[in-house]
mmCIF file of C-alpha atoms in Angstrom:
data_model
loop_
_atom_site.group_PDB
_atom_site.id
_atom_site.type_symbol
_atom_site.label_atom_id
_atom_site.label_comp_id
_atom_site.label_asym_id
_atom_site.label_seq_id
_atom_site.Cartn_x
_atom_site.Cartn_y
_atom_site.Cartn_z
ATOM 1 C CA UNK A 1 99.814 71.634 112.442
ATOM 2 C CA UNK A 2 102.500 72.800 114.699
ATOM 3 C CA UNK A 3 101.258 74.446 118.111
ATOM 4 C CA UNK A 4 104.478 76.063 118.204
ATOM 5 C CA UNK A 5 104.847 77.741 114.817
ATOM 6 C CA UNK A 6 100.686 78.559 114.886
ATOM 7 C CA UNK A 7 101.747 80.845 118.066
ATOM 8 C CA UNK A 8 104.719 82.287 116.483
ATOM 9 C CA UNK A 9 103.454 83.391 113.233
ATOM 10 C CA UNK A 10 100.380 84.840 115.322
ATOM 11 C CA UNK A 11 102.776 86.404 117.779
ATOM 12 C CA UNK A 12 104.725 87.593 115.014
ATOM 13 C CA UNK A 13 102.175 88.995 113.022
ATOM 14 C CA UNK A 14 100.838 90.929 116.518
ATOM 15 C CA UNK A 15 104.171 92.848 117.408
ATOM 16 C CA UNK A 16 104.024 93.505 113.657
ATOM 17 C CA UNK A 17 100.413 95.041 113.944
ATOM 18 C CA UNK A 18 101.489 96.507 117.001
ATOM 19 C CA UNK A 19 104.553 98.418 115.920
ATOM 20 C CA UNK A 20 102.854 99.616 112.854
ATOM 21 C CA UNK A 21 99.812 100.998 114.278
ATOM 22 C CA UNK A 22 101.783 102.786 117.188
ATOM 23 C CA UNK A 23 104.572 104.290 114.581
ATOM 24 C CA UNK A 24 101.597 106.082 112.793
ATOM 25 C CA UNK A 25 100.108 107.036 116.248
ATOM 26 C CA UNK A 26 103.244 108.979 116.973
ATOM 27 C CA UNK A 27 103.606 110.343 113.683
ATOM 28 C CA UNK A 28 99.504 111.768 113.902
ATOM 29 C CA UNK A 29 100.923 113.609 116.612
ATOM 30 C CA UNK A 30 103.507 115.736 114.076
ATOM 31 C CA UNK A 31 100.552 115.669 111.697
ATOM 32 C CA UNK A 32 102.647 113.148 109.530
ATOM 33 C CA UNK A 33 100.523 110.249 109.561
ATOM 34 C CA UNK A 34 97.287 111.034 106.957
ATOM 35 C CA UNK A 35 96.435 113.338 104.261
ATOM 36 C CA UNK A 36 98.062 114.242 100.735
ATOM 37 C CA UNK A 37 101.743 114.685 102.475
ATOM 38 C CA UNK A 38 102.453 111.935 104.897
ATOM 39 C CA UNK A 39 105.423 110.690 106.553
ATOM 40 C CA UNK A 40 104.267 107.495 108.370
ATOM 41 C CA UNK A 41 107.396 105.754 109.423
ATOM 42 C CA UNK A 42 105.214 103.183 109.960
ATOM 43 C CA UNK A 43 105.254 101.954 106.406
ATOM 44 C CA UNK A 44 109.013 101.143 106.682
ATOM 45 C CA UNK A 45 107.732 98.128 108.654
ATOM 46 C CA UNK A 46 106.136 96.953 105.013
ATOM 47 C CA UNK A 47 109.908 95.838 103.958
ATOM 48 C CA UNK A 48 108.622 92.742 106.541
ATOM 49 C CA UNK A 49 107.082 90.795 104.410
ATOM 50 C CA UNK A 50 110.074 89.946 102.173
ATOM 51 C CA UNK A 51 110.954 87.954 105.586
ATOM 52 C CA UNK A 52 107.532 86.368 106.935
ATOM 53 C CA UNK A 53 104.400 85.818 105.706
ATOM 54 C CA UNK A 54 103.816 86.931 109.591
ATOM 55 C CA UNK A 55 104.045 90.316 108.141
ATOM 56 C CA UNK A 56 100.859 90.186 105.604
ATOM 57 C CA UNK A 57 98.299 89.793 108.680
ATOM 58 C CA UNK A 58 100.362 91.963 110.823
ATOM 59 C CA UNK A 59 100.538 95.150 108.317
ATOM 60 C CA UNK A 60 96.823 95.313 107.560
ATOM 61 C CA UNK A 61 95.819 94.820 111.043
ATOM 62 C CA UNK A 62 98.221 97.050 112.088
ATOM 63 C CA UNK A 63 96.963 99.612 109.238
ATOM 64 C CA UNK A 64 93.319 99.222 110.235
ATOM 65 C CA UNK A 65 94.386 99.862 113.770
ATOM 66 C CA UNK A 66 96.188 102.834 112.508
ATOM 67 C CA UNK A 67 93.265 104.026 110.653
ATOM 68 C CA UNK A 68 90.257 104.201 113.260
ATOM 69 C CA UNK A 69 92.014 107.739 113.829
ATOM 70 C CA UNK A 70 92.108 108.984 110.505
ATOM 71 C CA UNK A 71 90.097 111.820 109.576
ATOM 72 C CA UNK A 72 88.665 110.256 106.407
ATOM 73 C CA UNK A 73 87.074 107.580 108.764
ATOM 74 C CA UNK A 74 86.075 104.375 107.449
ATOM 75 C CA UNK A 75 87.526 105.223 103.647
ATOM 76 C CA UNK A 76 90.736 105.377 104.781
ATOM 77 C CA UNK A 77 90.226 101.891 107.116
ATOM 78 C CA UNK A 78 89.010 100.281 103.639
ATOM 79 C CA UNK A 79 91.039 102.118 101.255
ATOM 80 C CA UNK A 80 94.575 102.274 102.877
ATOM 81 C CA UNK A 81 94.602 98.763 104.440
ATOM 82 C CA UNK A 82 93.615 97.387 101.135
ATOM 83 C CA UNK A 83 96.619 99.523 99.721
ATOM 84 C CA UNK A 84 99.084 97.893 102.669
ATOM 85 C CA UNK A 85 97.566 94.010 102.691
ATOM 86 C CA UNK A 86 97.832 94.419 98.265
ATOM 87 C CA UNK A 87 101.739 95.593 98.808
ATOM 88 C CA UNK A 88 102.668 93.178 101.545
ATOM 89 C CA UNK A 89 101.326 90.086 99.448
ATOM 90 C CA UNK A 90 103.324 91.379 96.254
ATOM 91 C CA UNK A 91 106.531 92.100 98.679
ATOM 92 C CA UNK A 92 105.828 88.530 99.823
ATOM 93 C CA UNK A 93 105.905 87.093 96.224
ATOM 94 C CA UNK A 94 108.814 88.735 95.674
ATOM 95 C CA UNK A 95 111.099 88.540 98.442
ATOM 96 C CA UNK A 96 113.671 86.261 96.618
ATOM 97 C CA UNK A 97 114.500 89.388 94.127
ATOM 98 C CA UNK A 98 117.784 90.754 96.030
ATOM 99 C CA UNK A 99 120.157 92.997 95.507
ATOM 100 C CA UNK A 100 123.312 92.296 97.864
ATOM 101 C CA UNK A 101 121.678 90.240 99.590
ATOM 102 C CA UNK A 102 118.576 93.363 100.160
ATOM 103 C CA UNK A 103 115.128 92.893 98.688
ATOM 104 C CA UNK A 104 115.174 96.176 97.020
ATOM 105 C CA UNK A 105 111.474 95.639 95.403
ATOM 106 C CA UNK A 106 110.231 95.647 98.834
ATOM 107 C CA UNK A 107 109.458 99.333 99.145
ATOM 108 C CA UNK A 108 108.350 99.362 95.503
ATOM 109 C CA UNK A 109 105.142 97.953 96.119
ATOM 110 C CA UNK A 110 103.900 100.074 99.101
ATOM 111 C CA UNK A 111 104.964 103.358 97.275
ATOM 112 C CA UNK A 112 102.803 102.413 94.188
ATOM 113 C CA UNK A 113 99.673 100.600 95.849
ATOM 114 C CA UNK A 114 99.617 103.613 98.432
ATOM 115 C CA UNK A 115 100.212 106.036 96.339
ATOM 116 C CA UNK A 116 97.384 104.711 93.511
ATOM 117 C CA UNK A 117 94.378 103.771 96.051
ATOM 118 C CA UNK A 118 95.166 106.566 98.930
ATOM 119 C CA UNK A 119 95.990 109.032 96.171
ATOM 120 C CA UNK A 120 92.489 108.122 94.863
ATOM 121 C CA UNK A 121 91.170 108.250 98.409
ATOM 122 C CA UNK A 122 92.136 111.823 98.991
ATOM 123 C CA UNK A 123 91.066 113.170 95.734
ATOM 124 C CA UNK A 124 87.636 111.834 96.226
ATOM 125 C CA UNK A 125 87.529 114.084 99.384
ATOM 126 C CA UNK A 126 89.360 117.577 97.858
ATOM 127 C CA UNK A 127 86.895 120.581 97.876
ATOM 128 C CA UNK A 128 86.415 120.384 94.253
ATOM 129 C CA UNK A 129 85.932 116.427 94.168
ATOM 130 C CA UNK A 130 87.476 113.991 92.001
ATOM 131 C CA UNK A 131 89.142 115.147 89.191
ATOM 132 C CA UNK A 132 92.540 113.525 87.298
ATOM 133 C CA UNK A 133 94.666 116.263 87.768
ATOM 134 C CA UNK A 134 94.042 116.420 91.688
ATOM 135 C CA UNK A 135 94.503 112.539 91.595
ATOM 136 C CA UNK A 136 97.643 112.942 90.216
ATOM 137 C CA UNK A 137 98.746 115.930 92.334
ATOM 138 C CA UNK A 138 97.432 113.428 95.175
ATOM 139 C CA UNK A 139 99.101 110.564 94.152
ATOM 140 C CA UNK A 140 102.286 112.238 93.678
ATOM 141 C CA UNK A 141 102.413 113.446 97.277
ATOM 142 C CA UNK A 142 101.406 109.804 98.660
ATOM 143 C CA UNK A 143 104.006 108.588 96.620
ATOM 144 C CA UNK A 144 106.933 110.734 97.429
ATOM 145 C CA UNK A 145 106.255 110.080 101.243
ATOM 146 C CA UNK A 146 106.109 106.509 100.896
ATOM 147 C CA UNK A 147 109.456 106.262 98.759
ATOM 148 C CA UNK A 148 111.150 108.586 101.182
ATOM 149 C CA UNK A 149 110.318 106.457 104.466
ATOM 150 C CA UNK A 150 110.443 103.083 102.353
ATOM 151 C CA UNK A 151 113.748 103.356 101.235
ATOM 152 C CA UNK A 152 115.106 105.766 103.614
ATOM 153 C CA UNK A 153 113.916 103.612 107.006
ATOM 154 C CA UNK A 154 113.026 99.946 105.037
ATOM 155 C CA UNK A 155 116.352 99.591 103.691
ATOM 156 C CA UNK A 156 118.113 99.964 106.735
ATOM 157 C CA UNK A 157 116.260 98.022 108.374
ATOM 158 C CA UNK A 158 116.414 95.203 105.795
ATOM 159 C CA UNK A 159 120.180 95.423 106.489
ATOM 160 C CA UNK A 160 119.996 95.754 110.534
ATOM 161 C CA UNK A 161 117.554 92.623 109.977
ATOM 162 C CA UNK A 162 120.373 90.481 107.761
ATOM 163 C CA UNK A 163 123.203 91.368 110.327
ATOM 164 C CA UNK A 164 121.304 90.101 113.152
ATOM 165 C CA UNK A 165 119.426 86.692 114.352
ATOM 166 C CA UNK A 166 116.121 88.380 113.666
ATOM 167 C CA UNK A 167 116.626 87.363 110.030
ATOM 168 C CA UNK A 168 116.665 83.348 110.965
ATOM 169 C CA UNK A 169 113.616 84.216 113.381
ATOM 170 C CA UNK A 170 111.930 85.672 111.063
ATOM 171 C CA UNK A 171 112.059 83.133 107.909
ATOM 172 C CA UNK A 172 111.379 80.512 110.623
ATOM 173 C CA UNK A 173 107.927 82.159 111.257
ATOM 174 C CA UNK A 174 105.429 80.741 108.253
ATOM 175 C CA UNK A 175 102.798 78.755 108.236
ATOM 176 C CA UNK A 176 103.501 75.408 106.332
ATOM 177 C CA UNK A 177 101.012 76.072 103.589
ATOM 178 C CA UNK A 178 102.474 79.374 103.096
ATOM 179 C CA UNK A 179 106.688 78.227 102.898
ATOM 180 C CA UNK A 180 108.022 78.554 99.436
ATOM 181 C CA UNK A 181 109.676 75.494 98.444
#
């Protein structure tokens, strides 16, 4: 094993974890972060794992960091970090899928895991408990936030990300067993 690259990816997946659970922090404080209609701008950070595998630890550490302030407690640590570590692998497995050089599938997988499992999540805890039409209603609302910060704040950063260095950092930063060949 390489020293170097061990550091790296952990160092890597740390800012990562860092930036994500500090972008939902400051969006708690507009009341963005949880519940049905949610803006975390956070989750455009999830368009990182069609760079590094880095990412994968960094997202679900970040979201369980995120999540020790939620107000559905430890269902949301389970529940939505299972929802972020279940869309970073599939962004992971599909980062060669570009358009213009962009992996447009990126966002795809947060909006659906998120909206799914934390959809399911907040219906559980409606006043009239679980029932398929509040799922939906749920799941819909989950859903629309995630595309809107996905796309709107992912893409752009997927760009800012190609125009830079960060790009070469950031496919340097895998662990051997995890490179793509």
């Amino acid at each position: 094993m390489n020293k170097k690259k061990d550091v790296n990816f952990l160092v890597c997946g740390a800012v990562i974890a860092a930036l994500y659970a500090a972008l939902t922090y400051a969006a708690s404080a507009a009341n963005l972060a949880y519940g049905a209609v949610q803006f975390r701008f956070s989750e455009a950070l999830t368009v990182l794992a069609a760079y590094t595998p880095a990412a994968i630890p960094g997202l679900t550490i970040g979201c369980i960091l995120a999540n020790l302030g939620s107000p559905y407690g430890i269902t949301d640590i389970i529940c939505g970090s299972a929802a972020t570590l279940l869309a970073a692998v599939f962004t992971y497995l599909t980062r060669k899928v570009k358009v213009k050089g962009l992996p447009l599938l990126a966002p795809v997988f947060s909006v659906v895991f998120n909206a799914v499992i934390v959809g399911a999540e907040i219906a559980v805890f409606l006043p009239e408990g679980f029932t398929f039409k509040g799922f939906l209603i749920q799941a819909a609302f989950v859903g629309l936030g995630e595309l809107v910060v996905c796309y709107a704040a992912g893409m752009p950063l997927c760009a800012a990300i190609n125009k830079t260095g960060l790009r070469k950092y950031l496919k340097s930063v895998s662990y051997t067993h995890l490179r793509a060949h």
